[in-house]
Structure formats: C-alpha cells, structure tokens
PDB file of C-alpha atoms in Angstrom:
ATOM      1  CA  MET A   1      -0.086   0.007  -0.062  1.00 59.00           C
ATOM      2  CA  ALA A   2       1.309   3.239  -0.805  1.00 71.00           C
ATOM      3  CA  THR A   3       0.198   5.137   2.329  1.00 89.00           C
ATOM      4  CA  ASP A   4       2.305   2.230   4.124  1.00 95.00           C
ATOM      5  CA  GLN A   5       5.350   3.191   2.253  1.00 95.00           C
ATOM      6  CA  LYS A   6       4.778   6.755   2.949  1.00 95.00           C
ATOM      7  CA  PHE A   7       4.171   6.210   6.596  1.00 97.00           C
ATOM      8  CA  GLN A   8       7.390   3.491   6.593  1.00 97.00           C
ATOM      9  CA  SER A   9       9.591   6.823   5.119  1.00 96.00           C
ATOM     10  CA  PHE A  10       8.015   9.156   7.637  1.00 96.00           C
ATOM     11  CA  CYS A  11       9.294   6.605  10.315  1.00 97.00           C
ATOM     12  CA  ASP A  12      12.610   6.223   8.805  1.00 96.00           C
ATOM     13  CA  LYS A  13      13.157   9.932   8.832  1.00 93.00           C
ATOM     14  CA  ASN A  14      11.859  10.669  12.393  1.00 94.00           C
ATOM     15  CA  ILE A  15      13.049   7.945  14.458  1.00 95.00           C
ATOM     16  CA  LEU A  16      16.722   7.925  14.442  1.00 91.00           C
ATOM     17  CA  ARG A  17      19.322   6.478  16.620  1.00 90.00           C
ATOM     18  CA  LYS A  18      19.058   6.745  20.294  1.00 90.00           C
ATOM     19  CA  LYS A  19      20.576   5.208  23.380  1.00 93.00           C
ATOM     20  CA  TRP A  20      18.127   4.333  25.955  1.00 96.00           C
ATOM     21  CA  GLU A  21      20.554   4.881  28.943  1.00 95.00           C
ATOM     22  CA  ARG A  22      20.674   8.718  27.901  1.00 93.00           C
ATOM     23  CA  ILE A  23      16.917   8.897  27.577  1.00 95.00           C
ATOM     24  CA  ARG A  24      16.537   7.006  31.075  1.00 96.00           C
ATOM     25  CA  ASP A  25      18.684   9.564  32.751  1.00 95.00           C
ATOM     26  CA  ASN A  26      16.948  12.549  31.043  1.00 94.00           C
ATOM     27  CA  TRP A  27      13.527  11.234  32.710  1.00 96.00           C
ATOM     28  CA  ALA A  28      14.989  12.145  36.044  1.00 96.00           C
ATOM     29  CA  PRO A  29      14.150  15.761  36.280  1.00 95.00           C
ATOM     30  CA  TYR A  30      10.547  14.915  35.626  1.00 96.00           C
ATOM     31  CA  LEU A  31      10.013  11.813  37.748  1.00 97.00           C
ATOM     32  CA  GLU A  32       8.326  13.980  40.442  1.00 96.00           C
ATOM     33  CA  SER A  33       6.027  15.867  38.268  1.00 95.00           C
ATOM     34  CA  ALA A  34       5.010  12.585  36.277  1.00 95.00           C
ATOM     35  CA  LYS A  35       4.139  10.861  39.771  1.00 95.00           C
ATOM     36  CA  ASN A  36       1.808  13.745  41.050  1.00 93.00           C
ATOM     37  CA  LEU A  37      -0.161  14.016  37.521  1.00 90.00           C
ATOM     38  CA  ASN A  38      -3.548  12.765  37.416  1.00 84.00           C
ATOM     39  CA  LEU A  39      -4.354  12.023  33.834  1.00 73.00           C
ATOM     40  CA  ASP A  40      -8.156  12.010  34.454  1.00 73.00           C
ATOM     41  CA  ASP A  41      -8.004  15.644  34.967  1.00 70.00           C
ATOM     42  CA  ASP A  42      -4.805  16.896  33.415  1.00 75.00           C
ATOM     43  CA  ASP A  43      -4.467  16.363  29.630  1.00 84.00           C
ATOM     44  CA  TYR A  44      -1.714  18.091  27.475  1.00 89.00           C
ATOM     45  CA  THR A  45      -3.605  17.537  24.351  1.00 89.00           C
ATOM     46  CA  GLN A  46      -6.317  20.032  25.423  1.00 86.00           C
ATOM     47  CA  LEU A  47      -4.030  22.855  26.127  1.00 87.00           C
ATOM     48  CA  PRO A  48      -3.999  25.853  23.718  1.00 89.00           C
ATOM     49  CA  GLN A  49      -0.371  26.511  23.532  1.00 91.00           C
ATOM     50  CA  ILE A  50       0.166  22.862  22.067  1.00 92.00           C
ATOM     51  CA  PHE A  51      -2.746  23.051  19.835  1.00 91.00           C
ATOM     52  CA  SER A  52      -1.420  26.189  18.327  1.00 91.00           C
ATOM     53  CA  GLU A  53       2.222  24.656  17.841  1.00 91.00           C
ATOM     54  CA  VAL A  54       0.534  21.603  16.006  1.00 92.00           C
ATOM     55  CA  ALA A  55      -1.844  23.588  13.790  1.00 90.00           C
ATOM     56  CA  SER A  56       0.961  25.451  12.721  1.00 89.00           C
ATOM     57  CA  ILE A  57       2.628  22.347  10.896  1.00 89.00           C
ATOM     58  CA  TYR A  58      -0.388  21.804   9.144  1.00 87.00           C
ATOM     59  CA  SER A  59      -0.164  25.332   7.454  1.00 80.00           C
ATOM     60  CA  ALA A  60       1.089  25.836   3.921  1.00 59.00           C
ATOM     61  CA  GLU A  61       4.027  27.989   5.256  1.00 60.00           C
ATOM     62  CA  GLU A  62       5.261  25.372   7.402  1.00 57.00           C
ATOM     63  CA  LEU A  63       7.434  22.146   6.473  1.00 65.00           C
ATOM     64  CA  GLY A  64       5.590  19.748   8.593  1.00 82.00           C
ATOM     65  CA  THR A  65       8.016  19.582  11.288  1.00 87.00           C
ATOM     66  CA  LYS A  66       9.166  22.179  13.882  1.00 90.00           C
ATOM     67  CA  PHE A  67      11.105  22.191  17.257  1.00 91.00           C
ATOM     68  CA  VAL A  68       9.128  23.867  19.966  1.00 92.00           C
ATOM     69  CA  GLU A  69       9.769  24.871  23.542  1.00 92.00           C
ATOM     70  CA  ALA A  70       7.455  22.548  25.322  1.00 92.00           C
ATOM     71  CA  GLU A  71       9.151  20.340  28.021  1.00 93.00           C
ATOM     72  CA  TYR A  72       5.837  20.446  29.808  1.00 93.00           C
ATOM     73  CA  VAL A  73       4.727  17.441  27.688  1.00 95.00           C
ATOM     74  CA  ARG A  74       7.501  15.157  29.145  1.00 96.00           C
ATOM     75  CA  PRO A  75       5.947  14.109  32.521  1.00 96.00           C
ATOM     76  CA  PHE A  76       2.693  13.608  30.761  1.00 95.00           C
ATOM     77  CA  LEU A  77       4.262  11.217  28.394  1.00 96.00           C
ATOM     78  CA  LEU A  78       6.157   9.490  31.286  1.00 97.00           C
ATOM     79  CA  LYS A  79       2.918   8.974  33.005  1.00 96.00           C
ATOM     80  CA  GLU A  80       1.291   7.604  29.785  1.00 96.00           C
ATOM     81  CA  SER A  81       3.787   5.069  29.477  1.00 97.00           C
ATOM     82  CA  ILE A  82       3.401   3.725  32.997  1.00 97.00           C
ATOM     83  CA  THR A  83      -0.361   3.882  32.488  1.00 96.00           C
ATOM     84  CA  LEU A  84       0.008   2.082  29.128  1.00 98.00           C
ATOM     85  CA  LEU A  85       2.055  -0.730  30.990  1.00 98.00           C
ATOM     86  CA  ARG A  86      -0.673  -1.194  33.382  1.00 98.00           C
ATOM     87  CA  LYS A  87      -3.318  -1.628  30.726  1.00 98.00           C
ATOM     88  CA  ALA A  88      -1.192  -4.158  28.929  1.00 98.00           C
ATOM     89  CA  SER A  89      -0.645  -5.910  32.074  1.00 98.00           C
ATOM     90  CA  ASN A  90      -4.452  -5.928  32.648  1.00 98.00           C
ATOM     91  CA  VAL A  91      -5.531  -7.066  29.306  1.00 98.00           C
ATOM     92  CA  ILE A  92      -2.615  -9.802  29.007  1.00 98.00           C
ATOM     93  CA  SER A  93      -3.657 -11.118  32.415  1.00 98.00           C
ATOM     94  CA  ASN A  94      -7.255 -11.491  30.939  1.00 98.00           C
ATOM     95  CA  ALA A  95      -5.810 -13.401  28.068  1.00 98.00           C
ATOM     96  CA  GLN A  96      -4.180 -15.633  30.279  1.00 98.00           C
ATOM     97  CA  SER A  97      -7.283 -16.393  32.326  1.00 98.00           C
ATOM     98  CA  GLY A  98      -8.916 -17.127  29.091  1.00 98.00           C
ATOM     99  CA  VAL A  99      -6.504 -19.801  28.284  1.00 98.00           C
ATOM    100  CA  LEU A 100      -6.916 -21.578  31.620  1.00 98.00           C
ATOM    101  CA  LYS A 101     -10.734 -21.461  31.558  1.00 98.00           C
ATOM    102  CA  GLY A 102     -10.500 -22.972  27.958  1.00 98.00           C
ATOM    103  CA  TYR A 103     -11.301 -20.078  25.708  1.00 98.00           C
ATOM    104  CA  LYS A 104      -8.322 -20.681  23.343  1.00 97.00           C
ATOM    105  CA  THR A 105      -9.620 -18.817  20.539  1.00 98.00           C
ATOM    106  CA  TRP A 106     -10.519 -15.478  21.939  1.00 98.00           C
ATOM    107  CA  SER A 107      -7.440 -15.273  24.443  1.00 98.00           C
ATOM    108  CA  LEU A 108      -5.659 -14.632  21.316  1.00 98.00           C
ATOM    109  CA  VAL A 109      -7.555 -11.651  20.591  1.00 98.00           C
ATOM    110  CA  ASN A 110      -7.073 -10.167  24.082  1.00 98.00           C
ATOM    111  CA  ALA A 111      -3.581 -10.884  23.936  1.00 98.00           C
ATOM    112  CA  TYR A 112      -3.011  -8.988  20.846  1.00 98.00           C
ATOM    113  CA  HIS A 113      -4.724  -5.844  22.179  1.00 98.00           C
ATOM    114  CA  GLY A 114      -2.456  -5.998  25.238  1.00 98.00           C
ATOM    115  CA  ALA A 115       0.532  -6.314  23.025  1.00 98.00           C
ATOM    116  CA  HIS A 116      -0.424  -3.164  21.199  1.00 98.00           C
ATOM    117  CA  PHE A 117      -0.876  -1.347  24.739  1.00 98.00           C
ATOM    118  CA  ALA A 118       2.732  -2.669  25.611  1.00 98.00           C
ATOM    119  CA  ALA A 119       4.188  -1.454  22.105  1.00 98.00           C
ATOM    120  CA  LYS A 120       2.644   2.129  22.823  1.00 98.00           C
ATOM    121  CA  SER A 121       4.232   1.865  26.238  1.00 98.00           C
ATOM    122  CA  ILE A 122       7.805   1.184  24.788  1.00 98.00           C
ATOM    123  CA  LEU A 123       7.419   4.056  22.407  1.00 98.00           C
ATOM    124  CA  SER A 124       6.325   6.233  25.180  1.00 98.00           C
ATOM    125  CA  PHE A 125       9.193   5.587  27.315  1.00 98.00           C
ATOM    126  CA  PHE A 126      11.374   6.442  24.455  1.00 97.00           C
ATOM    127  CA  GLY A 127       9.678   9.545  24.054  1.00 97.00           C
ATOM    128  CA  TYR A 128       7.351   8.877  21.133  1.00 98.00           C
ATOM    129  CA  THR A 129       3.632   9.455  20.881  1.00 98.00           C
ATOM    130  CA  PHE A 130       0.949  10.266  18.436  1.00 98.00           C
ATOM    131  CA  PRO A 131      -1.694  12.554  20.200  1.00 96.00           C
ATOM    132  CA  VAL A 132      -4.807  14.130  18.661  1.00 95.00           C
ATOM    133  CA  VAL A 133      -4.879  17.868  20.014  1.00 93.00           C
ATOM    134  CA  THR A 134      -7.886  19.498  20.229  1.00 90.00           C
ATOM    135  CA  ASN A 135      -9.103  23.197  20.601  1.00 89.00           C
ATOM    136  CA  PRO A 136     -12.219  24.300  22.578  1.00 86.00           C
ATOM    137  CA  SER A 137     -13.888  24.669  19.163  1.00 88.00           C
ATOM    138  CA  GLY A 138     -13.697  20.900  18.839  1.00 88.00           C
ATOM    139  CA  ILE A 139     -11.013  21.337  15.734  1.00 90.00           C
ATOM    140  CA  SER A 140      -8.581  18.354  16.058  1.00 93.00           C
ATOM    141  CA  HIS A 141      -5.202  17.610  14.338  1.00 94.00           C
ATOM    142  CA  LEU A 142      -2.986  14.669  14.604  1.00 96.00           C
ATOM    143  CA  ALA A 143       0.699  15.000  15.419  1.00 96.00           C
ATOM    144  CA  PHE A 144       3.641  13.046  16.001  1.00 97.00           C
ATOM    145  CA  ILE A 145       5.771  14.179  19.090  1.00 97.00           C
ATOM    146  CA  ASP A 146       9.300  13.365  20.100  1.00 97.00           C
ATOM    147  CA  VAL A 147      10.197  14.682  23.356  1.00 96.00           C
ATOM    148  CA  TRP A 148      13.821  13.825  23.113  1.00 95.00           C
ATOM    149  CA  PRO A 149      14.974  14.935  19.515  1.00 92.00           C
ATOM    150  CA  THR A 150      17.800  14.222  17.690  1.00 79.00           C
ATOM    151  CA  LEU A 151      19.257  16.244  15.136  1.00 65.00           C
ATOM    152  CA  THR A 152      21.003  15.115  11.974  1.00 59.00           C
ATOM    153  CA  ILE A 153      23.933  17.409  10.825  1.00 56.00           C
ATOM    154  CA  GLY A 154      25.526  17.275   7.281  1.00 56.00           C
ATOM    155  CA  SER A 155      25.114  14.713   4.644  1.00 60.00           C
ATOM    156  CA  GLY A 156      26.722  11.985   3.111  1.00 59.00           C
ATOM    157  CA  ARG A 157      29.959  10.600   4.782  1.00 62.00           C
ATOM    158  CA  SER A 158      29.750  13.639   6.940  1.00 58.00           C
ATOM    159  CA  LYS A 159      26.288  12.995   8.201  1.00 57.00           C
ATOM    160  CA  LYS A 160      26.146  12.992  11.925  1.00 58.00           C
ATOM    161  CA  VAL A 161      23.345  12.222  14.273  1.00 58.00           C
ATOM    162  CA  THR A 162      23.391  14.252  17.730  1.00 61.00           C
ATOM    163  CA  PHE A 163      21.241  14.000  20.777  1.00 56.00           C
ATOM    164  CA  GLU A 164      21.016  17.090  22.685  1.00 60.00           C
ATOM    165  CA  VAL A 165      18.906  17.714  25.544  1.00 62.00           C
ATOM    166  CA  ASP A 166      17.204  21.104  26.260  1.00 78.00           C
ATOM    167  CA  LYS A 167      13.484  22.309  26.518  1.00 85.00           C
ATOM    168  CA  PHE A 168      12.645  21.600  22.777  1.00 91.00           C
ATOM    169  CA  ILE A 169      10.588  18.880  21.464  1.00 94.00           C
ATOM    170  CA  ARG A 170       9.940  18.122  17.899  1.00 94.00           C
ATOM    171  CA  LEU A 171       6.465  18.231  16.273  1.00 95.00           C
ATOM    172  CA  SER A 172       5.944  16.237  13.158  1.00 95.00           C
ATOM    173  CA  LYS A 173       2.701  15.884  10.662  1.00 94.00           C
ATOM    174  CA  PRO A 174       2.175  12.377  10.147  1.00 95.00           C
ATOM    175  CA  PRO A 175       1.291  11.270   6.467  1.00 94.00           C
ATOM    176  CA  VAL A 176      -1.984   9.867   7.796  1.00 95.00           C
ATOM    177  CA  ALA A 177      -5.213  11.102   8.836  1.00 93.00           C
ATOM    178  CA  LYS A 178      -5.361   8.370  11.767  1.00 96.00           C
ATOM    179  CA  ILE A 179      -2.974   6.376  13.424  1.00 97.00           C
ATOM    180  CA  GLU A 180      -4.087   2.614  13.166  1.00 97.00           C
ATOM    181  CA  GLN A 181      -2.763  -0.307  14.689  1.00 97.00           C
ATOM    182  CA  ARG A 182      -0.245  -1.198  11.847  1.00 97.00           C
ATOM    183  CA  HIS A 183       1.451   2.110  12.213  1.00 98.00           C
ATOM    184  CA  ILE A 184       2.324   1.539  15.950  1.00 98.00           C
ATOM    185  CA  TRP A 185       3.837  -1.888  14.818  1.00 98.00           C
ATOM    186  CA  MET A 186       5.733  -0.225  12.070  1.00 98.00           C
ATOM    187  CA  THR A 187       6.973   2.463  14.538  1.00 98.00           C
ATOM    188  CA  LEU A 188       7.891  -0.103  17.175  1.00 98.00           C
ATOM    189  CA  LEU A 189       9.939  -1.883  14.624  1.00 98.00           C
ATOM    190  CA  ARG A 190      11.688   1.119  13.327  1.00 98.00           C
ATOM    191  CA  LEU A 191      12.623   1.957  16.941  1.00 97.00           C
ATOM    192  CA  LEU A 192      13.917  -1.527  17.652  1.00 97.00           C
ATOM    193  CA  ASN A 193      16.180  -1.292  14.352  1.00 95.00           C
ATOM    194  CA  THR A 194      17.775   1.874  15.514  1.00 94.00           C
ATOM    195  CA  CYS A 195      17.708   2.021  19.549  1.00 93.00           C
ATOM    196  CA  SER A 196      20.430   0.690  21.869  1.00 91.00           C
ATOM    197  CA  VAL A 197      19.071  -0.882  24.803  1.00 93.00           C
ATOM    198  CA  GLU A 198      22.021  -2.330  26.323  1.00 84.00           C
ATOM    199  CA  ASP A 199      21.870  -4.556  29.611  1.00 90.00           C
ATOM    200  CA  VAL A 200      18.195  -3.976  29.734  1.00 96.00           C
ATOM    201  CA  TRP A 201      16.792  -6.265  27.161  1.00 97.00           C
ATOM    202  CA  PRO A 202      18.085  -9.711  26.302  1.00 95.00           C
ATOM    203  CA  LYS A 203      18.907  -9.990  22.738  1.00 93.00           C
ATOM    204  CA  LYS A 204      16.502 -12.749  22.298  1.00 94.00           C
ATOM    205  CA  TYR A 205      13.478 -10.340  22.889  1.00 95.00           C
ATOM    206  CA  THR A 206      14.664  -8.060  20.216  1.00 94.00           C
ATOM    207  CA  LYS A 207      15.760 -10.758  17.844  1.00 92.00           C
ATOM    208  CA  VAL A 208      12.085 -12.098  17.869  1.00 94.00           C
ATOM    209  CA  ILE A 209      10.277  -8.707  17.589  1.00 96.00           C
ATOM    210  CA  ARG A 210      12.401  -7.264  14.958  1.00 94.00           C
ATOM    211  CA  THR A 211      12.066  -9.890  12.580  1.00 91.00           C
ATOM    212  CA  ILE A 212       8.337  -9.873  12.571  1.00 95.00           C
ATOM    213  CA  ASP A 213       6.694  -8.099   9.756  1.00 95.00           C
ATOM    214  CA  PHE A 214       4.267  -5.186  10.960  1.00 96.00           C
ATOM    215  CA  LYS A 215       1.461  -7.132   9.395  1.00 95.00           C
ATOM    216  CA  GLU A 216       2.129 -10.246  11.174  1.00 95.00           C
ATOM    217  CA  PHE A 217       1.415  -9.102  14.623  1.00 97.00           C
ATOM    218  CA  GLY A 218      -2.467  -8.893  14.115  1.00 96.00           C
ATOM    219  CA  ARG A 219      -2.831 -11.823  11.761  1.00 95.00           C
ATOM    220  CA  GLN A 220      -4.586 -14.143  13.943  1.00 96.00           C
ATOM    221  CA  ARG A 221      -6.895 -11.329  15.470  1.00 97.00           C
ATOM    222  CA  ASN A 222      -7.718  -9.819  11.861  1.00 96.00           C
ATOM    223  CA  HIS A 223      -8.304 -13.444  10.512  1.00 96.00           C
ATOM    224  CA  LEU A 224     -11.277 -13.609  13.455  1.00 96.00           C
ATOM    225  CA  PHE A 225     -12.360 -10.242  12.992  1.00 96.00           C
ATOM    226  CA  TYR A 226     -12.653  -9.880   9.174  1.00 96.00           C
ATOM    227  CA  ASP A 227     -13.494 -13.696   8.282  1.00 96.00           C
ATOM    228  CA  ASN A 228     -17.339 -14.100   9.231  1.00 96.00           C
ATOM    229  CA  ASN A 229     -16.530 -17.903   9.417  1.00 96.00           C
ATOM    230  CA  ALA A 230     -13.232 -18.026  10.924  1.00 96.00           C
ATOM    231  CA  TRP A 231     -12.658 -19.484  14.552  1.00 97.00           C
ATOM    232  CA  LEU A 232      -9.462 -21.320  15.302  1.00 96.00           C
ATOM    233  CA  PHE A 233     -10.269 -23.776  17.839  1.00 96.00           C
ATOM    234  CA  ASP A 234     -13.518 -26.079  18.554  1.00 96.00           C
ATOM    235  CA  ASP A 235     -14.254 -23.927  21.722  1.00 97.00           C
ATOM    236  CA  LEU A 236     -17.461 -22.117  20.514  1.00 96.00           C
ATOM    237  CA  ILE A 237     -19.684 -24.478  22.630  1.00 95.00           C
ATOM    238  CA  THR A 238     -16.941 -26.403  24.750  1.00 96.00           C
ATOM    239  CA  PHE A 239     -13.932 -25.309  26.622  1.00 97.00           C
ATOM    240  CA  ILE A 240     -10.317 -26.429  25.492  1.00 97.00           C
ATOM    241  CA  VAL A 241      -7.558 -26.407  27.798  1.00 97.00           C
ATOM    242  CA  THR A 242      -3.980 -27.435  26.402  1.00 97.00           C
ATOM    243  CA  PRO A 243      -1.194 -28.193  28.698  1.00 95.00           C
ATOM    244  CA  ASN A 244       1.743 -25.659  28.164  1.00 95.00           C
ATOM    245  CA  TRP A 245      -0.397 -23.401  25.626  1.00 96.00           C
ATOM    246  CA  GLY A 246       0.383 -19.782  26.057  1.00 97.00           C
ATOM    247  CA  ILE A 247       3.597 -20.564  27.964  1.00 97.00           C
ATOM    248  CA  ILE A 248       6.881 -19.304  26.479  1.00 96.00           C
ATOM    249  CA  LEU A 249       9.309 -22.289  26.545  1.00 93.00           C
ATOM    250  CA  GLU A 250      12.904 -21.968  25.707  1.00 89.00           C
ATOM    251  CA  ASP A 251      12.858 -23.317  22.354  1.00 90.00           C
ATOM    252  CA  PHE A 252      10.477 -20.360  21.515  1.00 90.00           C
ATOM    253  CA  TYR A 253      13.284 -18.216  20.843  1.00 90.00           C
ATOM    254  CA  ASP A 254      14.763 -20.375  18.051  1.00 86.00           C
ATOM    255  CA  ASP A 255      11.542 -21.647  16.657  1.00 83.00           C
ATOM    256  CA  TYR A 256       9.131 -18.465  16.677  1.00 83.00           C
ATOM    257  CA  ARG A 257       8.955 -18.527  13.005  1.00 81.00           C
ATOM    258  CA  ARG A 258       6.919 -21.646  13.092  1.00 81.00           C
ATOM    259  CA  ALA A 259       4.504 -19.932  15.745  1.00 80.00           C
ATOM    260  CA  ILE A 260       3.963 -16.940  13.302  1.00 81.00           C
ATOM    261  CA  LYS A 261       3.541 -19.418  10.520  1.00 83.00           C
ATOM    262  CA  ASP A 262       0.753 -21.503  12.084  1.00 88.00           C
ATOM    263  CA  MET A 263      -2.623 -19.822  12.409  1.00 92.00           C
ATOM    264  CA  ASP A 264      -3.586 -21.992  15.283  1.00 91.00           C
ATOM    265  CA  SER A 265      -0.608 -21.511  17.384  1.00 94.00           C
ATOM    266  CA  ASP A 266      -0.236 -19.278  20.720  1.00 96.00           C
ATOM    267  CA  PHE A 267       1.628 -16.635  18.806  1.00 95.00           C
ATOM    268  CA  SER A 268      -0.176 -13.773  19.988  1.00 97.00           C
ATOM    269  CA  ILE A 269       0.087 -14.630  23.557  1.00 97.00           C
ATOM    270  CA  LEU A 270       3.696 -15.313  23.496  1.00 97.00           C
ATOM    271  CA  ILE A 271       4.450 -12.078  21.728  1.00 97.00           C
ATOM    272  CA  SER A 272       2.320 -10.220  24.212  1.00 98.00           C
ATOM    273  CA  MET A 273       4.140 -11.430  27.105  1.00 98.00           C
ATOM    274  CA  VAL A 274       7.611 -10.604  25.493  1.00 98.00           C
ATOM    275  CA  LEU A 275       6.424  -7.113  24.889  1.00 98.00           C
ATOM    276  CA  LEU A 276       4.914  -6.783  28.252  1.00 98.00           C
ATOM    277  CA  LYS A 277       8.303  -7.906  29.701  1.00 98.00           C
ATOM    278  CA  MET A 278      10.352  -5.410  27.591  1.00 98.00           C
ATOM    279  CA  ALA A 279       7.921  -2.472  28.689  1.00 98.00           C
ATOM    280  CA  TYR A 280       8.305  -3.397  32.315  1.00 98.00           C
ATOM    281  CA  LEU A 281      12.025  -3.447  32.032  1.00 98.00           C
ATOM    282  CA  LEU A 282      12.113   0.075  30.955  1.00 98.00           C
ATOM    283  CA  LEU A 283      10.189   1.030  33.991  1.00 98.00           C
ATOM    284  CA  GLU A 284      12.328  -1.070  36.223  1.00 98.00           C
ATOM    285  CA  ASP A 285      15.484   0.610  34.707  1.00 97.00           C
ATOM    286  CA  THR A 286      14.160   3.914  35.253  1.00 97.00           C
ATOM    287  CA  CYS A 287      13.708   3.358  38.751  1.00 96.00           C
ATOM    288  CA  LYS A 288      17.084   1.964  39.564  1.00 93.00           C
ATOM    289  CA  TYR A 289      18.446   5.553  40.338  1.00 90.00           C
ATOM    290  CA  SER A 290      15.667   7.034  41.990  1.00 94.00           C
ATOM    291  CA  THR A 291      12.871   5.789  44.343  1.00 96.00           C
ATOM    292  CA  ILE A 292      10.080   8.372  43.216  1.00 97.00           C
ATOM    293  CA  LEU A 293       8.142   6.121  41.206  1.00 97.00           C
ATOM    294  CA  ASN A 294       8.843   3.016  43.141  1.00 97.00           C
ATOM    295  CA  ASP A 295       4.995   2.847  44.084  1.00 97.00           C
ATOM    296  CA  SER A 296       4.002   2.345  40.436  1.00 97.00           C
ATOM    297  CA  LEU A 297       6.916  -0.132  39.984  1.00 98.00           C
ATOM    298  CA  ASN A 298       5.847  -2.127  42.974  1.00 98.00           C
ATOM    299  CA  ASP A 299       2.226  -2.248  42.160  1.00 97.00           C
ATOM    300  CA  ILE A 300       3.158  -3.650  38.593  1.00 98.00           C
ATOM    301  CA  GLN A 301       5.626  -5.863  39.736  1.00 98.00           C
ATOM    302  CA  SER A 302       3.330  -7.427  42.148  1.00 98.00           C
ATOM    303  CA  VAL A 303       0.746  -7.985  39.691  1.00 98.00           C
ATOM    304  CA  LEU A 304       3.294  -9.602  37.313  1.00 98.00           C
ATOM    305  CA  GLN A 305       4.315 -12.193  40.085  1.00 97.00           C
ATOM    306  CA  SER A 306       0.870 -12.934  40.916  1.00 98.00           C
ATOM    307  CA  THR A 307      -0.344 -16.394  39.855  1.00 97.00           C
ATOM    308  CA  GLU A 308      -3.686 -15.093  40.241  1.00 97.00           C
ATOM    309  CA  TRP A 309      -2.955 -12.342  37.625  1.00 98.00           C
ATOM    310  CA  HIS A 310      -0.368 -13.699  35.422  1.00 98.00           C
ATOM    311  CA  PRO A 311      -0.188 -17.442  35.887  1.00 98.00           C
ATOM    312  CA  LEU A 312       1.305 -18.175  32.316  1.00 98.00           C
ATOM    313  CA  TYR A 313       3.761 -15.271  32.600  1.00 98.00           C
ATOM    314  CA  ILE A 314       5.072 -16.385  35.733  1.00 98.00           C
ATOM    315  CA  GLN A 315       5.671 -20.212  34.089  1.00 97.00           C
ATOM    316  CA  SER A 316       7.435 -18.667  30.785  1.00 97.00           C
ATOM    317  CA  ALA A 317      11.121 -18.748  30.012  1.00 95.00           C
ATOM    318  CA  PHE A 318      12.286 -15.121  30.007  1.00 93.00           C
TER     319      PHE A 318
END
C-alpha cells in the first residue's frame, strides 16, 4: 500500500538512533511531576499552546515539522507510558485467564490488544507519541511528538546524528489522517532497529520482535475479525485447555517463525508477554536510580508476580 510506504518513510526520517541509557537519565528531572499528575484531570492535548503549535505544522507555510519549547509535555508522556504498561498487564492477564478456562480462540484477541498497549508503552518510554490535540471549538489535529529529539547534521559521509537535551521537543505531521494499529507496529519496529538498549533487554527479545513483519502482529486477530466464518479452535460451545499452551518455552526463541506461520498457534499470547516484559524492564531500569516512581513499579511488579493475575507469564522462560 502506498500509504504504508509513506508512513515507513516517515518513520525512517523521524526515528533516529538513540541510546536508552541517555533517555532514562534524562527522565530524572520529570519523575516527580509525572508521579503527581492525574491524567483524568490533566491532559496536555487540550492545552491551547500545544494546539497552536501543532496547527502551525498543518499550515502551507510550514514544512510539516518544527522544534518547539514545550518540555511540559515530558511528564505527561512518562505518566502515559506507565498507564499503558498497566493496561497491557491487565489485558494480557485477561488473555491468560481465558487460556486456563478454555477460551483458546478469543484469548488470542485479548493478547493481541494487550501487546498493542505494551508496544505503545515502549514507544512512550522512548519519548514518542501520536496525540490528537483539540481546541475548544472541537477542531483536532494528529501529531507525532518526540520529546527527546535528535538532530541530523551534514550529509553523505559527514552525516552525523546528535542528541541534545534542552527544553525543545519536535512536532511532526504524520502522512496519515489517523494512526491505526499497523502504524504502531511499524513505528515500534523502526525503534527496535535503531535504538540501543544495552543490559536492559536480552537480545533474544529483540531478535524475535524485530524480525516480525508489521502485518504479522495482528494476523490471528484480523483473521477472526474480518472472516465471518473464522474460528481457530473447537471452543465455541465447549472449553479446550491444552497443557503448556500460552507459555513461553525456551525453544520459542529459536523456533518462533513456526508459531508465526501457524494460524492455530499461541503466537499472539507469547508475543504479548515478551512485549509486556520489555515495557516493564524499561520502567524497572528507570527506577534503579530514583525511588520516586517505586510505588508504580511495586504495584506492577506485584501483579506480574501473582499467580492469580499472570499464571502463564510466571511460568514462561524469560
């Protein structure tokens, strides 16, 4: 699809090399503000100043991207990343419960949606988001925000990517009218192919996720949604419980292509738990050098270690 090619080009242009360690350290001044935010009451997407800045990149005079002094967005995004992690944990827990009760088919759908939340959480921890900003008149604009922007200086062999921290964030106009699920997967894959996350993510995690085509993440879910006659297992009127189904075994990391290829595999569940683990590890690493967000970390950790909430996750080979 031409629109997918345009969006891929957008990702290639706007998501450049970054080191997680630097981003983690740069979150430090915003931890307290993020902790105290109530996202039910506070919403930066409704602020007049951010709408004005985003609206300007839609004007004919602008090039579709600009740097603006808006560091106030950063604590919102950090809080959002934790909220998305909580949502991922909840939905993936629901998928595991479905597996153990015998709802094999629909557990794959819940797992996919949980994986989607986990992917968005990872993007947010790295400072990326696609908000829709709105003014009091109800006019809305979609934007891409990078709160830790990189700059490309020079061209050809002298081309250099620098990462400077100041009060500026980068706003860009996406080449689509609406961010759909496949766009999140495309953005995540671009991030994983450019970022450095040393000593936080085991290489086997990124090895699996990076080699999945963006269209494959939702393969099982889309098959069920868009084929009226599709149902993967004989569990419409009976329960089916299969031992070890939905648990990451050690050989998964070497044989994951088989799981992707087989429509009736537990692929969506296994991938959801890998992404959940990856998002959690970013929060855990953020909290290594400060106790400010420990309440959130401990809450999420206790749920992930609970046999009631995450029975298959606990048994998985991470």
